[in-house]
CSV table of C-alpha atoms in Angstrom, one decimal:
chain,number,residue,atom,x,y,z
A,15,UNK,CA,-41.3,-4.4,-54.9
A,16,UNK,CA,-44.3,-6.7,-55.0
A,17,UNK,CA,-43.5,-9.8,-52.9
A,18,UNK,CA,-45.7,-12.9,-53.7
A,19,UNK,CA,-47.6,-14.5,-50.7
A,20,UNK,CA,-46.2,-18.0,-49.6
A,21,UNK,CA,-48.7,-21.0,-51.0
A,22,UNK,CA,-51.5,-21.9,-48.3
A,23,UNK,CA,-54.0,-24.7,-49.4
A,24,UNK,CA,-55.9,-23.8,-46.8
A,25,UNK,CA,-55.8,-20.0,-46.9
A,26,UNK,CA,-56.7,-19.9,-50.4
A,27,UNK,CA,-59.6,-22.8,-50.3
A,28,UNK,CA,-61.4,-20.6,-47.3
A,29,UNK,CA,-60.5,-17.5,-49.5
A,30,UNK,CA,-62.3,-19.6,-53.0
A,31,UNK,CA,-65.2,-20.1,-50.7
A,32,UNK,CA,-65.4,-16.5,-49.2
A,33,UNK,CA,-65.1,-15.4,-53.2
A,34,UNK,CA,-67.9,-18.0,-54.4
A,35,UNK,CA,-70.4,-16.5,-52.2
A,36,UNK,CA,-69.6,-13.2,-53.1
A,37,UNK,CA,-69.8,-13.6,-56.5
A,38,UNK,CA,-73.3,-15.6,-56.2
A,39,UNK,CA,-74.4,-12.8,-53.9
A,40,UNK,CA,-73.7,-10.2,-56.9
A,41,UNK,CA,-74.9,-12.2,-59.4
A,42,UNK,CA,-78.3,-12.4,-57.7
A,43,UNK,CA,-78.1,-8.3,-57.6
A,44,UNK,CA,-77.4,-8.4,-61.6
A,45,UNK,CA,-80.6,-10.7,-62.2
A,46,UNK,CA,-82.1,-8.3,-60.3
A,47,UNK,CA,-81.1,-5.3,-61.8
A,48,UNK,CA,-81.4,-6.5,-65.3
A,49,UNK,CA,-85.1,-6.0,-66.0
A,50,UNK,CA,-84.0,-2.0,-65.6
A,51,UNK,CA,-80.4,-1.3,-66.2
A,52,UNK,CA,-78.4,-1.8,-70.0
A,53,UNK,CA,-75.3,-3.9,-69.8
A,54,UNK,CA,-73.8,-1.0,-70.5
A,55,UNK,CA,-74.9,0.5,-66.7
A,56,UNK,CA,-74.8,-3.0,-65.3
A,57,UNK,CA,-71.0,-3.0,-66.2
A,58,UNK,CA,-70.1,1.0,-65.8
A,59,UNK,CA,-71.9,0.6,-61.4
A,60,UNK,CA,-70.4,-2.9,-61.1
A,61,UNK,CA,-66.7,-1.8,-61.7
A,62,UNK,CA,-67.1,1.7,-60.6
A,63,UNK,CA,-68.1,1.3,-57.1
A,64,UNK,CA,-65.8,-2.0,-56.7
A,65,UNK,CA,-62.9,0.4,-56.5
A,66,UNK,CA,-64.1,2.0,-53.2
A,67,UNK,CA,-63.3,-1.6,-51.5
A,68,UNK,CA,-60.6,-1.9,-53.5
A,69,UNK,CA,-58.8,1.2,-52.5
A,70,UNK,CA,-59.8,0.8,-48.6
A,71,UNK,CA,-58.2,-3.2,-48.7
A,72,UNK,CA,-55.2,-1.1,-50.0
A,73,UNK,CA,-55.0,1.7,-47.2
A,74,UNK,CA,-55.8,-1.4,-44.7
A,75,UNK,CA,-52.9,-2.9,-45.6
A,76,UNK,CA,-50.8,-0.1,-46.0
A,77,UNK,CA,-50.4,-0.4,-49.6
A,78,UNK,CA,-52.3,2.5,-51.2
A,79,UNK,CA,-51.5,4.4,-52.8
A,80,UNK,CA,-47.7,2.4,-53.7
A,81,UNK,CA,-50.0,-0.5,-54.6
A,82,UNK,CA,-51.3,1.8,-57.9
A,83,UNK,CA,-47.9,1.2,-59.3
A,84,UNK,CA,-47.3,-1.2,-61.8
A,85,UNK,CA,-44.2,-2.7,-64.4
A,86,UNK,CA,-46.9,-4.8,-66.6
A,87,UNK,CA,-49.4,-2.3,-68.1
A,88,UNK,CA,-49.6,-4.1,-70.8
A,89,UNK,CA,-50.4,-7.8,-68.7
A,90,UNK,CA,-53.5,-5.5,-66.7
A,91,UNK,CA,-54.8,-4.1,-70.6
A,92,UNK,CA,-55.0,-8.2,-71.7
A,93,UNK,CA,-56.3,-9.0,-67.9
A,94,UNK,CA,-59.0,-6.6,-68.4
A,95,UNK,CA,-60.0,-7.2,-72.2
A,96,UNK,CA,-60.4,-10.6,-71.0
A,97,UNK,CA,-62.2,-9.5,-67.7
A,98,UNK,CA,-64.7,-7.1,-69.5
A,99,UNK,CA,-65.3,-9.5,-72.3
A,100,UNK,CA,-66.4,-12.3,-69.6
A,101,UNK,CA,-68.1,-9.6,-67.5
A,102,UNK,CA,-70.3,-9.1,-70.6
A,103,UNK,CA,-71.2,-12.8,-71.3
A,104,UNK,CA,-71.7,-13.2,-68.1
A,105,UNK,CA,-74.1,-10.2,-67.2
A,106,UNK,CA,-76.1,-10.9,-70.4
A,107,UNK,CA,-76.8,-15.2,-69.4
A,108,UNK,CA,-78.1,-13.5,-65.7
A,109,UNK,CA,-80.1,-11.7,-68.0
A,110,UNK,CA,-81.8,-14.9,-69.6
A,111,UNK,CA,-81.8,-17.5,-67.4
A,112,UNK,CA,-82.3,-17.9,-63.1
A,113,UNK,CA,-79.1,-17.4,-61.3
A,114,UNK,CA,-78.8,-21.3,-60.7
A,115,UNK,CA,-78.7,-22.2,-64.3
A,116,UNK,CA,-76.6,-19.1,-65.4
A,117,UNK,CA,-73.9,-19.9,-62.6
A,118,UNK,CA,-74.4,-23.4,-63.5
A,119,UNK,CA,-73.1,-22.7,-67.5
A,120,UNK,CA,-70.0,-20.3,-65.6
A,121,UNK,CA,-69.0,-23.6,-63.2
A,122,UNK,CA,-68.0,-25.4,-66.7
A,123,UNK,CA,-64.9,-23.0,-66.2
A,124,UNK,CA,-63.0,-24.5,-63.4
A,125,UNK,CA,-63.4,-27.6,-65.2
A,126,UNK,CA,-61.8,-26.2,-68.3
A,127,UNK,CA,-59.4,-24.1,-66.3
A,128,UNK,CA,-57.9,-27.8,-65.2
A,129,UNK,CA,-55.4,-28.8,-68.8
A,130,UNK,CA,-55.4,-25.2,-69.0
A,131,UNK,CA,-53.2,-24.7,-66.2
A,132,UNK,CA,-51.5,-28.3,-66.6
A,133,UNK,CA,-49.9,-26.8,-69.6
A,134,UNK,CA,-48.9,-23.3,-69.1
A,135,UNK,CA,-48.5,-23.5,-65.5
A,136,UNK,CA,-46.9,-26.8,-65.1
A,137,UNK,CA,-49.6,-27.7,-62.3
A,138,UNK,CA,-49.5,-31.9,-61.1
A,139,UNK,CA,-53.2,-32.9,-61.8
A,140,UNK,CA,-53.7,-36.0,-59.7
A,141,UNK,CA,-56.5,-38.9,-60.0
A,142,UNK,CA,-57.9,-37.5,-57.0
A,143,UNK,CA,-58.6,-34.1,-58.3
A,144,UNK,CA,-59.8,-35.2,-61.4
A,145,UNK,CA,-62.4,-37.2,-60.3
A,146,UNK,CA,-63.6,-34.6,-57.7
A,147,UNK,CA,-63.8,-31.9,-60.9
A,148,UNK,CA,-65.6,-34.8,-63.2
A,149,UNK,CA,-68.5,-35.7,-60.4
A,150,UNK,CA,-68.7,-31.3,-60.3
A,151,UNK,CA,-69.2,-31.6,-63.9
A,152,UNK,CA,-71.7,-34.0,-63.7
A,153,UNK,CA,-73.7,-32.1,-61.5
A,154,UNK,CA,-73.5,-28.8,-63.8
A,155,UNK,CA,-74.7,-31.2,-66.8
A,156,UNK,CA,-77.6,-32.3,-64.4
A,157,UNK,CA,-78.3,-28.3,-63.9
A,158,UNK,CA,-78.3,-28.1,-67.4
A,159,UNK,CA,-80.3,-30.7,-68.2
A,160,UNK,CA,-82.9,-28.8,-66.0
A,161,UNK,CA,-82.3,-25.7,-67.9
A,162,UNK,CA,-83.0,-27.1,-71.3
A,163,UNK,CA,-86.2,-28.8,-70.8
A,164,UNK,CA,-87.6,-25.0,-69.6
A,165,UNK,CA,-86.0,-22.9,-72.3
A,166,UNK,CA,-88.3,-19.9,-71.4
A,167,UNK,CA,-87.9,-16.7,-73.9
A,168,UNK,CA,-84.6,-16.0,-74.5
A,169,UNK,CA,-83.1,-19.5,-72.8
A,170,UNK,CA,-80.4,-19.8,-75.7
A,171,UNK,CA,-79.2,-16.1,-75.9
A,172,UNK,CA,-78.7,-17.2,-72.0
A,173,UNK,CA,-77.3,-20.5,-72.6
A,174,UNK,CA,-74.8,-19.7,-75.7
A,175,UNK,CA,-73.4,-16.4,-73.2
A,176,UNK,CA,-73.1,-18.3,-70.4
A,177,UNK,CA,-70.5,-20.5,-72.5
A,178,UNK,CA,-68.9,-17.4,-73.4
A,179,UNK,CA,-68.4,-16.9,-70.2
A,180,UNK,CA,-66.9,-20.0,-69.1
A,181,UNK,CA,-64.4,-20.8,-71.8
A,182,UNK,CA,-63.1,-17.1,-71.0
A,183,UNK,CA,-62.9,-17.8,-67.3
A,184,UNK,CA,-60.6,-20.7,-67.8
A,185,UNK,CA,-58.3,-18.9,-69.6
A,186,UNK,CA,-58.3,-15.5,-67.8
A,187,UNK,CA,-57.9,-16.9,-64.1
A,188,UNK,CA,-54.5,-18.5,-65.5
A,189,UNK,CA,-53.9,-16.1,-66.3
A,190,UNK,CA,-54.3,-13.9,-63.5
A,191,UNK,CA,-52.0,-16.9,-61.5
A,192,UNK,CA,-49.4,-15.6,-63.7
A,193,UNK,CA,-49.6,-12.4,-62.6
A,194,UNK,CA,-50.0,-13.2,-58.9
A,195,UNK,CA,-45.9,-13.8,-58.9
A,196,UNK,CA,-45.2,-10.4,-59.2
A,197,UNK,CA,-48.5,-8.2,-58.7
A,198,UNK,CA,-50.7,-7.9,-55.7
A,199,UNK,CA,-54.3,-8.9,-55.7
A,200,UNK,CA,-55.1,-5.1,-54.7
A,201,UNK,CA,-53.3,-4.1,-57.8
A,202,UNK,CA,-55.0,-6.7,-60.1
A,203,UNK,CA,-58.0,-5.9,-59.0
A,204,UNK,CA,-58.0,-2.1,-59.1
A,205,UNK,CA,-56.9,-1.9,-62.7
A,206,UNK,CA,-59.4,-4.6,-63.6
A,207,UNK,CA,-62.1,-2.5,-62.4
A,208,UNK,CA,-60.7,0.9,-63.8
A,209,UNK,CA,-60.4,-0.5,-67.4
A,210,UNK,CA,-64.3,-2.3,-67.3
A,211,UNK,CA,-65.1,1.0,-66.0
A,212,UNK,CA,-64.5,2.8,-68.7
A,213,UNK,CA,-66.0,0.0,-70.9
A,214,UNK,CA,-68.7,0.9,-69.5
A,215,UNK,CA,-68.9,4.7,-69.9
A,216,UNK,CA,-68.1,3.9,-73.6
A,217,UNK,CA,-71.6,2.3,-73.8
A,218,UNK,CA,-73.3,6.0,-73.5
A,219,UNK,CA,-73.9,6.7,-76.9
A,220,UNK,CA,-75.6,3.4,-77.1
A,221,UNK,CA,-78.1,4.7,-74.6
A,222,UNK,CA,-78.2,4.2,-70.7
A,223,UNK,CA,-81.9,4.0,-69.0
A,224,UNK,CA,-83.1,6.1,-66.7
A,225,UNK,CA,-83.0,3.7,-63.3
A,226,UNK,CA,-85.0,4.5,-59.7
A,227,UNK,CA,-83.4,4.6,-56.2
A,228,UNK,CA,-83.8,0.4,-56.1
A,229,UNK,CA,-82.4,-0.4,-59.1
A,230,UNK,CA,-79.5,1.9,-58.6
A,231,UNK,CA,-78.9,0.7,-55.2
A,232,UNK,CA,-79.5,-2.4,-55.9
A,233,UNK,CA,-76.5,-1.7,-58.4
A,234,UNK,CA,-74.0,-0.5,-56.1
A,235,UNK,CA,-74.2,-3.4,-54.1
A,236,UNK,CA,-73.3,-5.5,-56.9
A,237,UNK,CA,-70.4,-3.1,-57.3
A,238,UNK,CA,-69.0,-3.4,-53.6
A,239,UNK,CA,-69.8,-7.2,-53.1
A,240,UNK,CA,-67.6,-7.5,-56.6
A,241,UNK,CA,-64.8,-5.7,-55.4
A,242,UNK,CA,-64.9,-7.8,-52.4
A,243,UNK,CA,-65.2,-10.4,-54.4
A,244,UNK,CA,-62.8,-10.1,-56.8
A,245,UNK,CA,-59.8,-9.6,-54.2
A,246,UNK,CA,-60.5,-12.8,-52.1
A,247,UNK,CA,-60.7,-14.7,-55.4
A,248,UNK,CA,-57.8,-13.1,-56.4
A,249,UNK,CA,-55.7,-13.6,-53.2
A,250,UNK,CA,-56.8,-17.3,-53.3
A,251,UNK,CA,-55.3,-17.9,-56.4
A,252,UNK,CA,-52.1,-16.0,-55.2
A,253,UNK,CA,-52.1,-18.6,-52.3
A,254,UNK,CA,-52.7,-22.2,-54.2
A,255,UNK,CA,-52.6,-24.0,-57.6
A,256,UNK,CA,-55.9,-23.4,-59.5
A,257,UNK,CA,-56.7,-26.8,-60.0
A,258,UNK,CA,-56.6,-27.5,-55.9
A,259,UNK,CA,-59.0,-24.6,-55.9
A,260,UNK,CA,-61.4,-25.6,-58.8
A,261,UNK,CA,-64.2,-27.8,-57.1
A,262,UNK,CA,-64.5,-25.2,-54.2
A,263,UNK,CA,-66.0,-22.8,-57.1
A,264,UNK,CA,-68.9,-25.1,-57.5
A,265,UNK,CA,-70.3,-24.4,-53.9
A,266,UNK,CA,-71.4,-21.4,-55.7
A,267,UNK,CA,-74.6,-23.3,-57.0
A,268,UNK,CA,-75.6,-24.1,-53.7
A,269,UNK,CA,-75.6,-20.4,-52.9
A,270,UNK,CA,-77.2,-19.4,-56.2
A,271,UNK,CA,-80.1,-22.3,-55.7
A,272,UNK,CA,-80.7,-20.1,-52.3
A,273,UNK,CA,-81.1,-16.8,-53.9
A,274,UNK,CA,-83.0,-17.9,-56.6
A,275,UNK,CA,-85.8,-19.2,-54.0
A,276,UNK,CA,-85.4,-16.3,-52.0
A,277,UNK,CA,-85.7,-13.4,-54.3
A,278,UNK,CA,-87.5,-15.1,-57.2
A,279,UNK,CA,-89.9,-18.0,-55.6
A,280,UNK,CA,-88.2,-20.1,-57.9
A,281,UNK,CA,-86.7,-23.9,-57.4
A,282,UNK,CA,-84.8,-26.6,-59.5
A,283,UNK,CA,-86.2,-29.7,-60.0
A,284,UNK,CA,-85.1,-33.3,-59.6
A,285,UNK,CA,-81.9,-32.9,-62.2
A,286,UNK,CA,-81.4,-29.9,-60.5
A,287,UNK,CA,-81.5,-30.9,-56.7
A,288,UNK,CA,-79.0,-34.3,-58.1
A,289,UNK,CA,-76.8,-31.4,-59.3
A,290,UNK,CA,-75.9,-30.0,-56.3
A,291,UNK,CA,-75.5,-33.1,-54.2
A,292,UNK,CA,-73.3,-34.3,-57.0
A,293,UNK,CA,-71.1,-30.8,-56.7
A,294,UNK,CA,-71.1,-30.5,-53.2
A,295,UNK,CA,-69.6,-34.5,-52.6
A,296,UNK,CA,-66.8,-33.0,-55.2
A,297,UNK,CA,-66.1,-30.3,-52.8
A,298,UNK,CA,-66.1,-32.6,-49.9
A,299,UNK,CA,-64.3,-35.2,-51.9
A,300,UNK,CA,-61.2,-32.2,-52.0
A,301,UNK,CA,-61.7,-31.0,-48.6
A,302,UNK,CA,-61.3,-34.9,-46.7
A,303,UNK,CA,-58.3,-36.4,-48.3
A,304,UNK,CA,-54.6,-35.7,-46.1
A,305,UNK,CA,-53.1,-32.8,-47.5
A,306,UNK,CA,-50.6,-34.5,-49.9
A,307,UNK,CA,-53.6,-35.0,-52.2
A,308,UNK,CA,-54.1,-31.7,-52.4
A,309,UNK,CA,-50.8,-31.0,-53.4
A,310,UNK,CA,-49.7,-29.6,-56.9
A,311,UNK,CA,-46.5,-28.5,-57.8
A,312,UNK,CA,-45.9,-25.3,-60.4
A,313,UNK,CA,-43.2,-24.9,-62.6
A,314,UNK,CA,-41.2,-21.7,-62.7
């Protein structure tokens, strides 16, 4: 039987910042990859080769393959409708628009993820908290701000799916803290990547294109950082309250900001550098207070 790991603030913050780097990391591979691969392909080598990490953090801890079993087949189905659906949006905004401004339009959902779990999980949102998410969303409106006055072709398919994304993220990583009582993150994660795998497949008849060895490659590194991804953001959440680990999701941009300049020559402006102070002083403003502030309390 599944036991739950014992909450650690500080486990799970270092784990949310391991995950937000990941996840930049892969999205920067998906911009990439999108001038050459369908969504379809994009989603089929991102889930497909994140079980291989998956299934190796099982064996490492001793878990594989009892870890495969599961008494909520039904909560992994809605986990990964919800997971595929986001995975779209998201995949189609990296399409669009430069990793900064599509990771930008994502960050809305910690923000929204905040009343979210206030009201199904019971979480204690203090004043200090709030104000450190507010000044992050501040900073995303300043990204956005960027974003809009250099719509470039396709800028609102990019902008509306980016939205997508983010209102599904809030209500999908509360989700997934539900489940953390009583599965694992390997389980989680392996089921979430089986299912969008074969969303993926199902996109054949639609047409997959033919790819070279980059874009393929370039592919399955999307697919292993993802998996790697995906369990330290998983096991964060299994570790503290999602609203203690919402402003650490917005060091993100800072990473994306990087990648954008080093793989596309590409920089934000003034809106876009006030951004990213204004979301790293809300990290900071989390990561300074004595830990009481950072307390939250859930109710069973």
């Amino acid at each position: 039987m599944y036991v739950a790991p014992k909450e650690s603030v500080n486990g799970g913050v270092w784990l949310r910042l391991l995950a937000a780097f990941l996840i930049t990391a892969m999205s920067a591979m998906i911009r990439e990859a999108s001038d050459e691969a369908t969504l379809g392909q994009i989603i089929f080598w991102r889930s497909a080769i994140a079980i291989i990490p998956i299934c190796i953090y099982m064996a490492i801890r001793g878990d594989f393959p009892a870890a495969l079993y599961t008494s909520r087949p039904g909560a992994h189905f809605l986990r990964g409708a919800l997971g595929a659906a986001a995975m779209a949006f998201s995949f189609i905004s990296l399409a669009y628009l430069p990793v900064a401004y599509a990771e930008a339009l994502g960050f809305l959902g910690p923000v929204l993820t905040l009343p979210i779990a206030a009201i199904f999980l019971g979480e204690r949102i203090t004043l200090w908290l709030i104000a450190a998410v507010t000044l992050g969303f501040a900073g995303v409106i300043a990204i956005l701000w960027q974003g809009m006055t250099m719509p470039g072709e396709g800028a609102l398919i990019g902008i509306a799916a980016g939205l997508g994304f983010a209102g599904l993220v809030a209500v999908y990583r509360v989700y997934v803290k539900t489940m953390t009582r009583t599965e694992s993150a390997a389980t989680i994660s392996f089921y979430f990547a089986l299912f969008t795998t074969f969303v993926g497949l199902a996109t054949i008849p639609f047409g997959w294109n033919s790819l070279d060895l980059y874009a393929t490659s370039v592919l399955i590194g999307a697919g292993l950082l993802g998996g790697l991804a995906h369990i330290a953001a998983t096991e964060s959440m299994a570790r503290a309250p999602v609203s203690v680990l919402a402003p650490f999701e917005f060091t993100g941009l800072v990473w994306a900001v990087v990648f954008d300049f080093m793989l596309f020559s590409t920089l934000p402006g003034l809106p876009g550098w006030i951004g990213i102070i204004a979301i790293t002083l809300a990290g900071l403003m989390v990561i300074i207070p004595p830990e009481r502030l950072f307390r939250s309390r859930l109710t069973i």
